[in-house]
Structure formats: structure tokens, C-alpha cells
Short mmCIF file of C-alpha atoms (C1' of nucleotides) in Angstrom, two decimals:
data_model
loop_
_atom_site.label_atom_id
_atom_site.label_comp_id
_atom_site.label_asym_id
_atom_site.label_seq_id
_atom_site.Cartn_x
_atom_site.Cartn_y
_atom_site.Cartn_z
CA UNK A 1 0.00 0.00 0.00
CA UNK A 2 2.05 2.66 -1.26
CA UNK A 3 -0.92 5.43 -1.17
CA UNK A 4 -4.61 4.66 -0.29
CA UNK A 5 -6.00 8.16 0.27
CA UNK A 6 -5.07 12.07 0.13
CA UNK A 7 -5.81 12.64 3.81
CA UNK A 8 -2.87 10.69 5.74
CA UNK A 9 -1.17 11.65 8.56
CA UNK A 10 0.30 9.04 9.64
CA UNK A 11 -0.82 7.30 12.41
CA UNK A 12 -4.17 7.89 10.47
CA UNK A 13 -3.28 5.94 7.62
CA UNK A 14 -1.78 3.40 10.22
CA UNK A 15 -5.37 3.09 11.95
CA UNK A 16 -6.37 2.70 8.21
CA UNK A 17 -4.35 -0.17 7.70
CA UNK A 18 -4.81 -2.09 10.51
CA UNK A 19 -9.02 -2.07 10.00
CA UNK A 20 -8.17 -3.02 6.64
CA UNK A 21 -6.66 -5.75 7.70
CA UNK A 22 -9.22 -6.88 10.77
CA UNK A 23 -12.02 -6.48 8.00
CA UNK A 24 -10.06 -8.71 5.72
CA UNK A 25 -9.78 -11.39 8.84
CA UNK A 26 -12.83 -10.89 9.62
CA UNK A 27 -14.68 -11.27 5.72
CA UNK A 28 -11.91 -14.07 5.43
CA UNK A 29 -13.31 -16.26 8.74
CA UNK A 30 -16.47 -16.03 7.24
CA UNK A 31 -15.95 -18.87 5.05
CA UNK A 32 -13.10 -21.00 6.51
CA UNK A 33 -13.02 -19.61 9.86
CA UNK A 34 -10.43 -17.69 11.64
CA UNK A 35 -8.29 -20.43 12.87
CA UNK A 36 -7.43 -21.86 9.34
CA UNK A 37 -7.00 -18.89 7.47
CA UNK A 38 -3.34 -17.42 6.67
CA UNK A 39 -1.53 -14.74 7.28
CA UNK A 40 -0.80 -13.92 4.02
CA UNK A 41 -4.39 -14.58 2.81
CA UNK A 42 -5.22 -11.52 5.35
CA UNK A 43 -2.36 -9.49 3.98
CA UNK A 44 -3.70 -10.19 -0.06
CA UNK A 45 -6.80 -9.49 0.87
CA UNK A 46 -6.27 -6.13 3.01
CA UNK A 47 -4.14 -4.99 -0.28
CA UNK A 48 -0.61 -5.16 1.85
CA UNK A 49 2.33 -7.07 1.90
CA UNK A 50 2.54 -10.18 4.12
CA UNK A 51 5.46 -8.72 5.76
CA UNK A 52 3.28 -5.16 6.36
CA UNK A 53 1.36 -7.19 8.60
CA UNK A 54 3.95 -7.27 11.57
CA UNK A 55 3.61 -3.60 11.30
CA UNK A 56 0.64 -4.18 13.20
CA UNK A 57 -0.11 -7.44 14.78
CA UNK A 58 2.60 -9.78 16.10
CA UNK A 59 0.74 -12.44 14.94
CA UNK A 60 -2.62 -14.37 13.90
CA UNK A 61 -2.75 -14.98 17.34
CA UNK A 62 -3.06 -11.21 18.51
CA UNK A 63 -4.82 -10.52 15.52
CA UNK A 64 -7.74 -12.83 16.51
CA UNK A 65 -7.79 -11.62 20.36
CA UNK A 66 -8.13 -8.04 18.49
CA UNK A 67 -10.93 -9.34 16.92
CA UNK A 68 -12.52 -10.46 20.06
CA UNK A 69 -12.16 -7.55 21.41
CA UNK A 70 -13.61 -5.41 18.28
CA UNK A 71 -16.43 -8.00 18.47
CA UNK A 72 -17.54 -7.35 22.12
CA UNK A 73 -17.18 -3.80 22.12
CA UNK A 74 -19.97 -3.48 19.43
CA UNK A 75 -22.34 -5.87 21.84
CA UNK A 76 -21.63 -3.63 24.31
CA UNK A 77 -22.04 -0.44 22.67
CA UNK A 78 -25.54 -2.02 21.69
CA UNK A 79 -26.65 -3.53 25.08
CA UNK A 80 -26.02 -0.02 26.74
CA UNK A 81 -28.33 1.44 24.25
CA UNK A 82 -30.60 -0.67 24.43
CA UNK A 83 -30.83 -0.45 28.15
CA UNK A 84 -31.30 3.48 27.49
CA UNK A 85 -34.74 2.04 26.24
CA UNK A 86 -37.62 2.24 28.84
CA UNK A 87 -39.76 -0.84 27.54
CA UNK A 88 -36.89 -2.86 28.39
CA UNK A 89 -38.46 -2.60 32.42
CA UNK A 90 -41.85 -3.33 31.12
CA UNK A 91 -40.75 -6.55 29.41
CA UNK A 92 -37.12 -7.37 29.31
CA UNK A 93 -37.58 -10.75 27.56
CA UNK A 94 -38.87 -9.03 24.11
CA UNK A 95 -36.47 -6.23 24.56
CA UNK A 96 -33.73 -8.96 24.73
CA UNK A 97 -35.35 -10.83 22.06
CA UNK A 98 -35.51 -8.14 19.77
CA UNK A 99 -31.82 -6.44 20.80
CA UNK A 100 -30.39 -10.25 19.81
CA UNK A 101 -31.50 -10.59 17.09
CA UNK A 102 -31.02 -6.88 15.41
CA UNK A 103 -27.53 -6.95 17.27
CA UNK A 104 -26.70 -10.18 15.14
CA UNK A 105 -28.12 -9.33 11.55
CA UNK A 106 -26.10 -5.99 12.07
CA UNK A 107 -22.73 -7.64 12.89
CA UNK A 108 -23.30 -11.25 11.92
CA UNK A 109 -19.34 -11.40 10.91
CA UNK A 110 -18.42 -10.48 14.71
CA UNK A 111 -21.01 -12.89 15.89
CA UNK A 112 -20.43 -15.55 13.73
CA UNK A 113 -16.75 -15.36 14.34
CA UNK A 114 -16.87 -15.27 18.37
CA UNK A 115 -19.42 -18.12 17.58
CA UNK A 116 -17.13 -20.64 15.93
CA UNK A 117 -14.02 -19.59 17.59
CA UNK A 118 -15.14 -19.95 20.75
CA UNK A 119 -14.69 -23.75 20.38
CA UNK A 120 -13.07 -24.13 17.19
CA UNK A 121 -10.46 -21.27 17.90
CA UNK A 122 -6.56 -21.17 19.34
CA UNK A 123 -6.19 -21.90 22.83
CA UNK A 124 -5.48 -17.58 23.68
CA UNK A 125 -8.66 -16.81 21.51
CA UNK A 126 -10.70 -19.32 22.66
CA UNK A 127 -9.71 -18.27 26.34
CA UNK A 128 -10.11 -14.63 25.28
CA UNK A 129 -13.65 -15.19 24.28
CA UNK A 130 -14.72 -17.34 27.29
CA UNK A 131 -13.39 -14.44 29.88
CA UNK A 132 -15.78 -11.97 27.61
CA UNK A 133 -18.54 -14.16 27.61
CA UNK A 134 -18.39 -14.28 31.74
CA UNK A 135 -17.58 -10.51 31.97
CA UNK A 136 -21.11 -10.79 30.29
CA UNK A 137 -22.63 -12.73 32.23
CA UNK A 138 -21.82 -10.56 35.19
CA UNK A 139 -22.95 -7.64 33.90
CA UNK A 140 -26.14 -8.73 32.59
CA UNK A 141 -26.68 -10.12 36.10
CA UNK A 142 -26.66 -6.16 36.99
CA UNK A 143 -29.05 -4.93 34.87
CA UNK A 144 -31.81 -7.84 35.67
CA UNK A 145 -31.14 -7.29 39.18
CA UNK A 146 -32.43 -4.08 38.76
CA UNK A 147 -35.58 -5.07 37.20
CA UNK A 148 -38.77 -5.51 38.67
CA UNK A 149 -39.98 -9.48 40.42
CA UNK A 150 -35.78 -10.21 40.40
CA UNK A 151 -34.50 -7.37 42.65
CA UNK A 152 -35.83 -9.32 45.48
CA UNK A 153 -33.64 -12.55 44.02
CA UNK A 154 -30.60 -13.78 45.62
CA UNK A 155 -27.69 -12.96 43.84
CA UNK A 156 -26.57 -15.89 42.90
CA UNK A 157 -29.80 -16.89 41.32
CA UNK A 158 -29.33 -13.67 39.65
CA UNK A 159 -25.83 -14.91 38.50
CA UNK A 160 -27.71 -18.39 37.37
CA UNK A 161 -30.48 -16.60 35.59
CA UNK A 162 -27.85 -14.67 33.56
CA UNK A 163 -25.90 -17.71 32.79
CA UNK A 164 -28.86 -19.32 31.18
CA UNK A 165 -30.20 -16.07 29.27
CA UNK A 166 -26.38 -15.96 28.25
CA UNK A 167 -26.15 -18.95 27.29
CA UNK A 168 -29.35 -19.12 25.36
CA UNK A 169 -27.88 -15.92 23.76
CA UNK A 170 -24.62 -17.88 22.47
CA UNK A 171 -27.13 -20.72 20.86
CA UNK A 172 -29.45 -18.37 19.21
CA UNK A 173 -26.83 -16.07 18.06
CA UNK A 174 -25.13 -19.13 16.10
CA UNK A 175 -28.61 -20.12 14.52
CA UNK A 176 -28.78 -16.22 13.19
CA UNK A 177 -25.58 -16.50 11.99
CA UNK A 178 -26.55 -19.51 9.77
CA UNK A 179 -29.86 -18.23 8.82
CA UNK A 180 -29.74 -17.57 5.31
CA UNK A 181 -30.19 -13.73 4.51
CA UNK A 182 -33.70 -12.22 3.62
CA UNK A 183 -35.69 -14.42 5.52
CA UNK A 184 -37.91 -12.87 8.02
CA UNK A 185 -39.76 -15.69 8.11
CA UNK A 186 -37.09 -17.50 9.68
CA UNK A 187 -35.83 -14.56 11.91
CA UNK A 188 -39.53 -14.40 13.58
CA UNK A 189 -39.11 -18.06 13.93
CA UNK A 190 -35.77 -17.67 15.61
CA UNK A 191 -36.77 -14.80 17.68
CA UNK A 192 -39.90 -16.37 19.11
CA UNK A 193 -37.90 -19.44 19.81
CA UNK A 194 -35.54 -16.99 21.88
CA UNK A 195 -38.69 -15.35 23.41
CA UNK A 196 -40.31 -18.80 24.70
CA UNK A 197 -36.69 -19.76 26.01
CA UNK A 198 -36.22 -16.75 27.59
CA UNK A 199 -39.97 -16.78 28.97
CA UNK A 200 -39.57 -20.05 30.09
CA UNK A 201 -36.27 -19.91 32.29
CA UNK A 202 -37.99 -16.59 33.89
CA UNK A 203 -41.06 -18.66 34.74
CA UNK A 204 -39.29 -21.60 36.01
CA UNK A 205 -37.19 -20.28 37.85
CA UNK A 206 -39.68 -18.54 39.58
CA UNK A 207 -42.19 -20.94 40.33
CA UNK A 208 -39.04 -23.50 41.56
CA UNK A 209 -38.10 -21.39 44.10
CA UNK A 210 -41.60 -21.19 45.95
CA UNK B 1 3.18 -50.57 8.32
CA UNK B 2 4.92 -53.17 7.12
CA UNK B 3 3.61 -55.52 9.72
CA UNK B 4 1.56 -55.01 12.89
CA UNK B 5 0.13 -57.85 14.79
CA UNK B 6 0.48 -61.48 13.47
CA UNK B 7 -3.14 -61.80 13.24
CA UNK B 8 -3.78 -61.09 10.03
CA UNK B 9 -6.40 -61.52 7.82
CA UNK B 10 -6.17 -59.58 5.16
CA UNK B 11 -9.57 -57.30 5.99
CA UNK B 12 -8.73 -57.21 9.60
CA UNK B 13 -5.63 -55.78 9.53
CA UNK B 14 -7.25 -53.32 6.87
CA UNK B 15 -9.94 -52.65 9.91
CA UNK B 16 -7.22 -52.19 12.39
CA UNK B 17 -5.17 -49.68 10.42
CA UNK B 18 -8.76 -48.20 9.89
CA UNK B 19 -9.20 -47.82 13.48
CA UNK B 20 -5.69 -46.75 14.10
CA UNK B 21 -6.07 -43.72 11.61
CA UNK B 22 -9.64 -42.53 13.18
CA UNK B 23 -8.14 -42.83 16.89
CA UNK B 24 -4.74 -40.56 15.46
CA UNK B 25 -7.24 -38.46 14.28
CA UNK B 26 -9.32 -37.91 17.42
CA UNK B 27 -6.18 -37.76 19.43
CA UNK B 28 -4.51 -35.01 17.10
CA UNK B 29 -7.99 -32.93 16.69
CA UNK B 30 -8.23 -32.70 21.24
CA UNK B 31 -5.35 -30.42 21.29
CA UNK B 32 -5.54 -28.63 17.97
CA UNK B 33 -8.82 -28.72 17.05
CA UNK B 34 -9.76 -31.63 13.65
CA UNK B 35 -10.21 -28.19 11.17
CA UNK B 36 -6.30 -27.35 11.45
CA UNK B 37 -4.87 -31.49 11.76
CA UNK B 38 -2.76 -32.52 8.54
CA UNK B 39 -3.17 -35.77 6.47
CA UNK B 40 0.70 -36.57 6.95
CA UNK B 41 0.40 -35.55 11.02
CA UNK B 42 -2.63 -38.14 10.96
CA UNK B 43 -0.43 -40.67 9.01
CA UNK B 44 2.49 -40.48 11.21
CA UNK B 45 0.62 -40.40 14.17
CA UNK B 46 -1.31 -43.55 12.80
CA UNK B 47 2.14 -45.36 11.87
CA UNK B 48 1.37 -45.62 8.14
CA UNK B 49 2.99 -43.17 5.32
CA UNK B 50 1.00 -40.36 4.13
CA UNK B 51 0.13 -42.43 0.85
CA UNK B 52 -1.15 -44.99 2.60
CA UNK B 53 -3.91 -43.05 4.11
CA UNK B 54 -5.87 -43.15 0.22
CA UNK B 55 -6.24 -46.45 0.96
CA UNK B 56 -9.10 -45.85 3.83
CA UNK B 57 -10.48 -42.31 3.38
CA UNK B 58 -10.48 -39.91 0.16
CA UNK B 59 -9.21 -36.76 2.12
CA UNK B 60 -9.18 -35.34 5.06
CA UNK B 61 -13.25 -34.33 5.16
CA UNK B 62 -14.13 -38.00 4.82
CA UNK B 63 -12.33 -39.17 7.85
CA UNK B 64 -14.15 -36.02 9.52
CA UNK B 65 -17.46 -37.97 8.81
CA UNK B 66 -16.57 -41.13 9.47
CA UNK B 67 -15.76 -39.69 12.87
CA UNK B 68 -18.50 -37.83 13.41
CA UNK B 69 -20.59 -41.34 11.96
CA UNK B 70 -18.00 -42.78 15.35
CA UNK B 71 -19.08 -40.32 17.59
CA UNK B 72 -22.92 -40.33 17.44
CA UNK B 73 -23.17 -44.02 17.59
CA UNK B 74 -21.45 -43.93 20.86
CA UNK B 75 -23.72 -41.80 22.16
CA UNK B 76 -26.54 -43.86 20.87
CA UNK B 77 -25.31 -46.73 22.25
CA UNK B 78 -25.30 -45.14 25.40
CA UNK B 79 -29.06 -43.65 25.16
CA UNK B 80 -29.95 -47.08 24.59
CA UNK B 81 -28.34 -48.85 27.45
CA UNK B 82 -29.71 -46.36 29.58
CA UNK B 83 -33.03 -46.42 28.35
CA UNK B 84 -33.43 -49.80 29.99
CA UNK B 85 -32.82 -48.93 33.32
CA UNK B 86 -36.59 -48.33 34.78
CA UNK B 87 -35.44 -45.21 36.65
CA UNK B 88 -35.75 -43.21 33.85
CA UNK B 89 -39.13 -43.41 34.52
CA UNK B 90 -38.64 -42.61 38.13
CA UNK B 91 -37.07 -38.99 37.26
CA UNK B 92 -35.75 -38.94 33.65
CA UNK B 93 -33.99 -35.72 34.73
CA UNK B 94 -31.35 -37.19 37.29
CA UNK B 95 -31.04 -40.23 34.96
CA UNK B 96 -30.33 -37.82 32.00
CA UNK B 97 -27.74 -35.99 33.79
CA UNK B 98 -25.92 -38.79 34.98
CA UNK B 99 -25.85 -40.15 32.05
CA UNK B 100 -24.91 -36.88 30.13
CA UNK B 101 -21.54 -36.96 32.36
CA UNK B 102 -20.85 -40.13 32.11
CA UNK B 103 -21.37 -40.45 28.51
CA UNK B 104 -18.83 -37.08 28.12
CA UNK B 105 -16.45 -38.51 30.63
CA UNK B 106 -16.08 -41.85 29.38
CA UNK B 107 -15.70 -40.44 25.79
CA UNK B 108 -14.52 -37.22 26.43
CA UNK B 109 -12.53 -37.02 22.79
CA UNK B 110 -15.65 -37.70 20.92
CA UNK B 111 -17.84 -35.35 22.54
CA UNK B 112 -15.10 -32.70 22.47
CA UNK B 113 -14.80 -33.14 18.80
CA UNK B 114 -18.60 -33.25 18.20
CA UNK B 115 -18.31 -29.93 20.13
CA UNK B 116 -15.50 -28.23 18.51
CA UNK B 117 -16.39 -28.89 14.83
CA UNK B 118 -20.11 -28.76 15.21
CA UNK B 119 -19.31 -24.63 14.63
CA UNK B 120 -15.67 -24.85 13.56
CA UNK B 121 -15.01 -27.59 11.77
CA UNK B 122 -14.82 -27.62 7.52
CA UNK B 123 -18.53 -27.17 5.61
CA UNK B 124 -19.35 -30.81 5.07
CA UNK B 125 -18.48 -31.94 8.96
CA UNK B 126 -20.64 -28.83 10.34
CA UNK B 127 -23.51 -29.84 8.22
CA UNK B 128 -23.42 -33.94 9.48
CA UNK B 129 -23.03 -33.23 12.80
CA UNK B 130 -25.99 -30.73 12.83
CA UNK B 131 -28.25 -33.36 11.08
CA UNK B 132 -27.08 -36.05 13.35
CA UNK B 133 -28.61 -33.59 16.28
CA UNK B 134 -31.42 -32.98 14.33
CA UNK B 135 -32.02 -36.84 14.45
CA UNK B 136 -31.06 -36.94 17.41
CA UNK B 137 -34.05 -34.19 18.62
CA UNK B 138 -36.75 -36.15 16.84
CA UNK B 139 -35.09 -39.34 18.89
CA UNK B 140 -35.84 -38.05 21.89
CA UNK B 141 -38.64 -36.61 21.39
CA UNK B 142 -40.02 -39.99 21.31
CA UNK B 143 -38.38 -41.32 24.23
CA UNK B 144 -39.92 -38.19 26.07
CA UNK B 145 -43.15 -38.94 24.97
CA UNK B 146 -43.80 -42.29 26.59
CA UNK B 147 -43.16 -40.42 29.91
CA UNK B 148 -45.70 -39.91 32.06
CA UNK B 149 -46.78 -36.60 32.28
CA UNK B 150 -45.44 -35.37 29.11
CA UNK B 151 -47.66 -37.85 26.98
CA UNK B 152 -50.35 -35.56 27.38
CA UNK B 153 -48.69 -32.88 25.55
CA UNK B 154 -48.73 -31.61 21.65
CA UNK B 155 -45.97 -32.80 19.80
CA UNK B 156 -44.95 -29.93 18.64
CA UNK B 157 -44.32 -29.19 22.27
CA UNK B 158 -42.48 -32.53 22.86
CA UNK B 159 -40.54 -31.43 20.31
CA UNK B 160 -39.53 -28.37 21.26
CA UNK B 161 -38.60 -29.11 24.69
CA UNK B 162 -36.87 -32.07 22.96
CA UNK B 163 -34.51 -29.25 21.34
CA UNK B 164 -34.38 -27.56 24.81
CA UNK B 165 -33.03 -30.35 26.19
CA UNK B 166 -30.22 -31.31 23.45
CA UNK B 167 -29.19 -27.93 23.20
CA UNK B 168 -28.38 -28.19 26.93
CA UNK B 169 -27.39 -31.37 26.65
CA UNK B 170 -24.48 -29.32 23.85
CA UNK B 171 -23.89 -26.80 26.20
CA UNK B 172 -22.91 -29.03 29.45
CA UNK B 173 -21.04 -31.03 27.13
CA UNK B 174 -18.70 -28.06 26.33
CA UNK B 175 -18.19 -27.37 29.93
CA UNK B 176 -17.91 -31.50 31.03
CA UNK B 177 -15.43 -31.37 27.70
CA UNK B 178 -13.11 -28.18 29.16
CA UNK B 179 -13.49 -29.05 32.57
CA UNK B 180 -10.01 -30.54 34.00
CA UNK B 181 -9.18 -34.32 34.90
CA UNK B 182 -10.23 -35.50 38.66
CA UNK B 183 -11.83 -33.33 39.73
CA UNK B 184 -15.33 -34.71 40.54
CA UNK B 185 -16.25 -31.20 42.46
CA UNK B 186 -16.24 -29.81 39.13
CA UNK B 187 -18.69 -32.84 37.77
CA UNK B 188 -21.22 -32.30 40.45
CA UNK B 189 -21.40 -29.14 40.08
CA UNK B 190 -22.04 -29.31 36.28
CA UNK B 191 -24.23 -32.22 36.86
CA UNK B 192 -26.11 -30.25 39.56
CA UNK B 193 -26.07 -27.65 36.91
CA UNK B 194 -27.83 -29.98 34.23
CA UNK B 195 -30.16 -31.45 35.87
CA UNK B 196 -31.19 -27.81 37.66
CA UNK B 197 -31.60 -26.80 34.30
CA UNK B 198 -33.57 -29.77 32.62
CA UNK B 199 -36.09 -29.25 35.34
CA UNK B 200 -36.33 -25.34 35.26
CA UNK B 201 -37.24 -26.35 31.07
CA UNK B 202 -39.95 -28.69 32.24
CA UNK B 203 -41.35 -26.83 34.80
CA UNK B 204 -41.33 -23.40 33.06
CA UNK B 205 -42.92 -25.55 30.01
CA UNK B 206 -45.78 -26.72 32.01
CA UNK B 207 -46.94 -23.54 34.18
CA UNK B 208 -46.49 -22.12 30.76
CA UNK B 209 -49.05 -23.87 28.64
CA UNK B 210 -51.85 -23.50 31.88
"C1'" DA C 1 1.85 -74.12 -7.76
"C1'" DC C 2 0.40 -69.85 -10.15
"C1'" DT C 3 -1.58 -65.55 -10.53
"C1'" DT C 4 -4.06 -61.64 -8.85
"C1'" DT C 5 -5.04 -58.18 -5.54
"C1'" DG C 6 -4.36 -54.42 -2.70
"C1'" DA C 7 -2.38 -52.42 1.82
"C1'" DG C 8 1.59 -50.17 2.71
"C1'" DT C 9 6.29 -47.99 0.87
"C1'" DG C 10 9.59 -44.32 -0.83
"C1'" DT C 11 10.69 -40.70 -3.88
"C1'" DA C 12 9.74 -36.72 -5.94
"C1'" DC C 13 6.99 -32.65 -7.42
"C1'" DG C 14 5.17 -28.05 -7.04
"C1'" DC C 15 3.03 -24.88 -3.77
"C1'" DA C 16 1.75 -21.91 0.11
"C1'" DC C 17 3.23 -20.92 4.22
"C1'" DG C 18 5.73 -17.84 8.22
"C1'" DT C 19 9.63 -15.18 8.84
"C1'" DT C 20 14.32 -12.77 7.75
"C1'" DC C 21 16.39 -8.97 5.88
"C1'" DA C 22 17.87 -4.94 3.45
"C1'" DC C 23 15.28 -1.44 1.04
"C1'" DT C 24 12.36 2.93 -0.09
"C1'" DC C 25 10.35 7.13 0.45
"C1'" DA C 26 6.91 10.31 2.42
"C1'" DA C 27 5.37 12.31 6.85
"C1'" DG C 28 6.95 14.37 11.01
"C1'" DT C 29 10.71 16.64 13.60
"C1'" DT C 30 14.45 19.68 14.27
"C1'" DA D 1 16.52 22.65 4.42
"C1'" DA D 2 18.47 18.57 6.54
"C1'" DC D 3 17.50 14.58 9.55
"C1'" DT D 4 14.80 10.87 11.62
"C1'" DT D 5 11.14 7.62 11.77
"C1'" DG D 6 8.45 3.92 10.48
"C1'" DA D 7 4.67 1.91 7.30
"C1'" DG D 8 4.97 -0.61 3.39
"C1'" DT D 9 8.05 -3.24 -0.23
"C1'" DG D 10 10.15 -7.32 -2.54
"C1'" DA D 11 13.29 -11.05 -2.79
"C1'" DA D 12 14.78 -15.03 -0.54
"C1'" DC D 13 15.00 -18.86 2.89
"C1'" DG D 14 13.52 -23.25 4.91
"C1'" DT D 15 9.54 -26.14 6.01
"C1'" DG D 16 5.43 -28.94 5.74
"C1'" DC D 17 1.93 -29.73 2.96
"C1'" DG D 18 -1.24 -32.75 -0.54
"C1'" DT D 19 -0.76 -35.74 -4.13
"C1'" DA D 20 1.26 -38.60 -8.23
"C1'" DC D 21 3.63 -42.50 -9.43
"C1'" DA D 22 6.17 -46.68 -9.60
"C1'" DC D 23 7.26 -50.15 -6.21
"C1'" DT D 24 7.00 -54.46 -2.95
"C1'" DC D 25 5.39 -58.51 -1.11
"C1'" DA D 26 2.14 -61.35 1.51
"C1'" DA D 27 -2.64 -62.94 1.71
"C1'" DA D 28 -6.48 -64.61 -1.10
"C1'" DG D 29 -8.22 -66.79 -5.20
"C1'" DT D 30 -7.51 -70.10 -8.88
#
DNA sequence: ACTTTGAGTGTACGCACGTTCACTCAAGTT
DNA sequence: AACTTGAGTGAACGTGCGTACACTCAAAGT
């Protein structure tokens, strides 16, 4: 990449580079996923030089924990505004229905790629993702203690509660990500699957404990 | 493998290179992951040379099936056993949970590579092992159905908590799969887990539908 | 006793990989 | 205007890969 555009300072065109070359991993990992693509297929196909690369990452490695990191920044970003919505105290399971689904058609590729590489990954990105998913967990347990019929919960059912939800989150995020696109069909389908789940742990949890 | 036991017909030793290959395999895939294993690692790992491998699989995706073919009848084999024990009809729950750990613990490589490849594995192994679940629902589903209390129910609903259940059943089998050696605090806890869980699905299913 | 069959061998090939190194040349600094 | 910095270049290396091909040599078939 000798030029790329007028406007370059240079730790601009550096930032440049290096989301060129995440959203090359990430478009890559798509098809083959992340663990068996190359570094110099992610070099080709960010328009650099396989030796460029080092410029920015160390290697695939810290390139995919980037990733994970890019990926659960954007769920964040997403869950906080979403909590900024007021129907999500009157009903919290459609909220978190709806947010799950929206949150996954708009970044499928982040989804789909903390989806597979959470098993299928290196050891440092699978371990990466794990930690994320029970930051998560933790925090979600925060925002339903605040909600109505749970704040009188014990926190550890709390902490239960929000392993399930998260967990049901995880599943239902890897059936969006193979959904085939354009089919809202489908996407109902998959949302009021994650609305009965969701329903159901509430409910069951609820009536257990009495 | 120029020789290898002095047994030898000619189709069993065929069988026992056979088996030799898919156990390199499984062994090779628990610490890398099956996606990201070579032909020649499996070869050497196996004994044989690379070229010999032709002789029982086409490539690399083929032994992937046959493994995943492997893996499921295991399980099955398992279902089955444990479907003759007449506690199951006692509290199909605790049963179910036992058996889920046992079942992972006893063949912990299979279910880990079930696991792993079910989202990271190549095309053609994702798409097996996600049919062999989907058998695997419908499977249950009837085994459900002949309970008592449930036999009332649509089938639709059987069905559903059917996928409940296997998708849980997924789930625990991650953790029983990452979860380190000897350490049966761990495996109570995750069986405690289970079987907290299977009940909070059939409970939350049946307040639900009055 | 002979021929046929086929599992396993050994060599050799072209290819993509990760990484090294010395380099260019524009932006940023003095 | 001269100097420094560092993102990106391009050639070269050693390595492991999948696969082709000609082979051996016992077991199985006649």
C-alpha cells in the first residue's frame, strides 16, 4: 500500500491499515473460519504485503484476540443502548429478544466469528472469548437485578439466571448466523424461539423457588 | 506398516489400520482442534505413510465424517443402554444428567470433537453433525413422549422441549469437555447444573401452557 | 503351484506458508 | 533545508503440505 488516500497523517493511515486488515480477517473467517485462514491470505486481501502485517499485529494470534475484542465492544455499545430504552423494564424478555436478534443481523461477521471460535479457535482466543462471555454474564446479572420481580432474588440466582439467558444468547446467536439472509420468516421463527426460552427460564425459575 | 500384529487376515488388519487412523485423528484434533490437523500428522501419528492413508479415506473431510458417523453411535449406544434402566421413569432428569456426564467422561474425545467442529469444523463436517442432532431431537422426542406426564402434551411441544433439552445437553457437554481431569467437584457441580436446568425447562414448560 | 489383488512404501513434485532482511520514500521533527 | 522515523516493499529462505507415481510382497483366489 504505497498510497490509499489524500488525507494521511500518519498514524491515520496506520489506523487505516490495521481495520483493513481486521475487515479482511474478519470477511476471510467467514468462510473458513479464523483459525485456518493465513496470514498472508489476510495481507492479499487487506491490499498489503505479508510482511506489512507485523507492522501491526505480532501475529494471527493477537490478531484474533483483536478481533474479540472489536467483536464485544460493538455488543456492548448495543446492550447499553438498548438499556437506554424504557420498555426494556416493562418486558425485558422481548427487549432482549428483539436487541439479539437486530444486534446479530447488524454484525453477523463479529457474531459468527466469536461463535465458531469460541470452540473451534486457538487456545489464547478461545480463552479470550470465554473471559468476555463471563464478563457478560456478570454484567447482565446487573441490569436484571435491577428489574422488577428479580430485585428481590438472591444474587446468585441472579448470576444463574444470567448464565442461562447468556447462554441461550450464544445458541441463538449461532442459529442467526446460519440463517440464510432475507428471511424474516425465519428470523420471527428464531426470535420467538428466543422469546419462549427466555420466557420459560424466567417462569421456572420462579415458580421453583416457591 | 509393514507388519503389525500377526493376526492377520487380510480385511482385519485393513480394519485395524482403519481404526488406528480414526483414533490418530481424534487424538490429534483434542489439542488442535480436527479443522487445522494434517493428512501426513494423521499418518504419522497412525504409523502408516502419508500415501497410505488413500487407501481408507479420500481426504481429510471424509475421515471427519466417518468420525462424526463414530461419535454419534457412541452416544446412541449409550441412550440405549440407559433407556433400559426403569429409573428413567422414576425422574428422567437425574437419569439424564448422569448419564450426560458419564457419557462425556467416558468419551470425552468424541464429545469434544462433536463440540468443537459442530461450529468450527470444515462445511461438510458442520452440516453432518448438525443433522445427526437434528435426528437426534426427533429421537428423543419420542423417548420423552412415553413419559408420564409429558404424553399428554402436543408434539410440537415434545418437540420443542426435545430441542431444549439437546441444546443443553451441547452446552454441558462443552463445559464437562473443558473441565479438568479429577476433579469430581467440578462434575457435580455441572451435573447439579444440568439437571437444575432440565427441570427449570420442564417446569417453566408446564406452568407455561396452563 | 500360479496368478491376482491391494495395503503399505519411498521418492519426488510443485506450492503456500511464516519469517528474515535490506530497502524505499513520504510524513513528522528539528 | 536537513535529519529521523516507520509503514509498506520485494526477494529469498527453509519447512510442511497434498498428491502422483512406480514399487514391494504377503494374503487370497484359482
Amino acid at each position: 500500500m504505497t498510497e490509499s488516500a489524500q488525507t494521511a497523517s500518519r498514524q491515520e493511515q496506520k489506523g487505516r491499515t490495521r481495520q483493513a486488515i481486521l475487515a479482511a480477517a474478519l470477511e476471510l473467517a467467514q468462510t473458513q473460519g479464523f483459525a485456518q485462514i493465513s496470514l498472508r491470505q489476510v495481507a492479499r486481501h487487506a491490499g498489503i504485503v505479508p510482511t506489512a502485517f507485523y507492522r501491526h499485529f505480532d501475529s494471527m494470534d493477537e490478531l484474533g484476540l483483536a478481533l474479540v475484542e472489536q467483536s464485544f465492544s460493538t455488543l456492548r455499545r448495543m446492550i447499553r443502548e438498548a438499556q437506554r430504552d424504557p420498555k426494556v423494564f416493562d418486558n425485558i424478555i422481548d427487549a432482549a429478544a428483539d436487541v439479539l436478534v437486530e444486534a446479530v443481523k447488524q454484525s453477523k461477521a463479529h457474531f459468527a466469528f466469536v461463535a465458531r471460535e469460541r470452540v473451534g479457535g486457538s487456545e489464547a482466543v478461545r480463552r479470550a472469548i470465554q473471559h468476555e462471555l463471563d464478563l457478560f454474564v456478570s454484567e447482565l446479572a446487573v441490569v436484571l437485578a435491577r428489574l422488577p420481580n428479580i430485585e428481590t432474588w438472591s444474587s446468585d440466582d441472579v448470576q444463574m439466571v444470567s448464565r442461562l439467558f447468556v447462554r441461550n444468547m450464544v445458541s441463538n446467536a449461532e442459529e442467526v448466523v446460519e440463517m440464510p439472509d432475507h428471511r424474516p420468516d425465519l428470523e420471527e421463527r428464531i426470535k420467538d424461539g428466543a422469546r419462549r426460552q427466555m420466557r420459560l427460564i424466567v417462569i421456572g425459575f420462579r415458580d421453583w423457588k416457591s
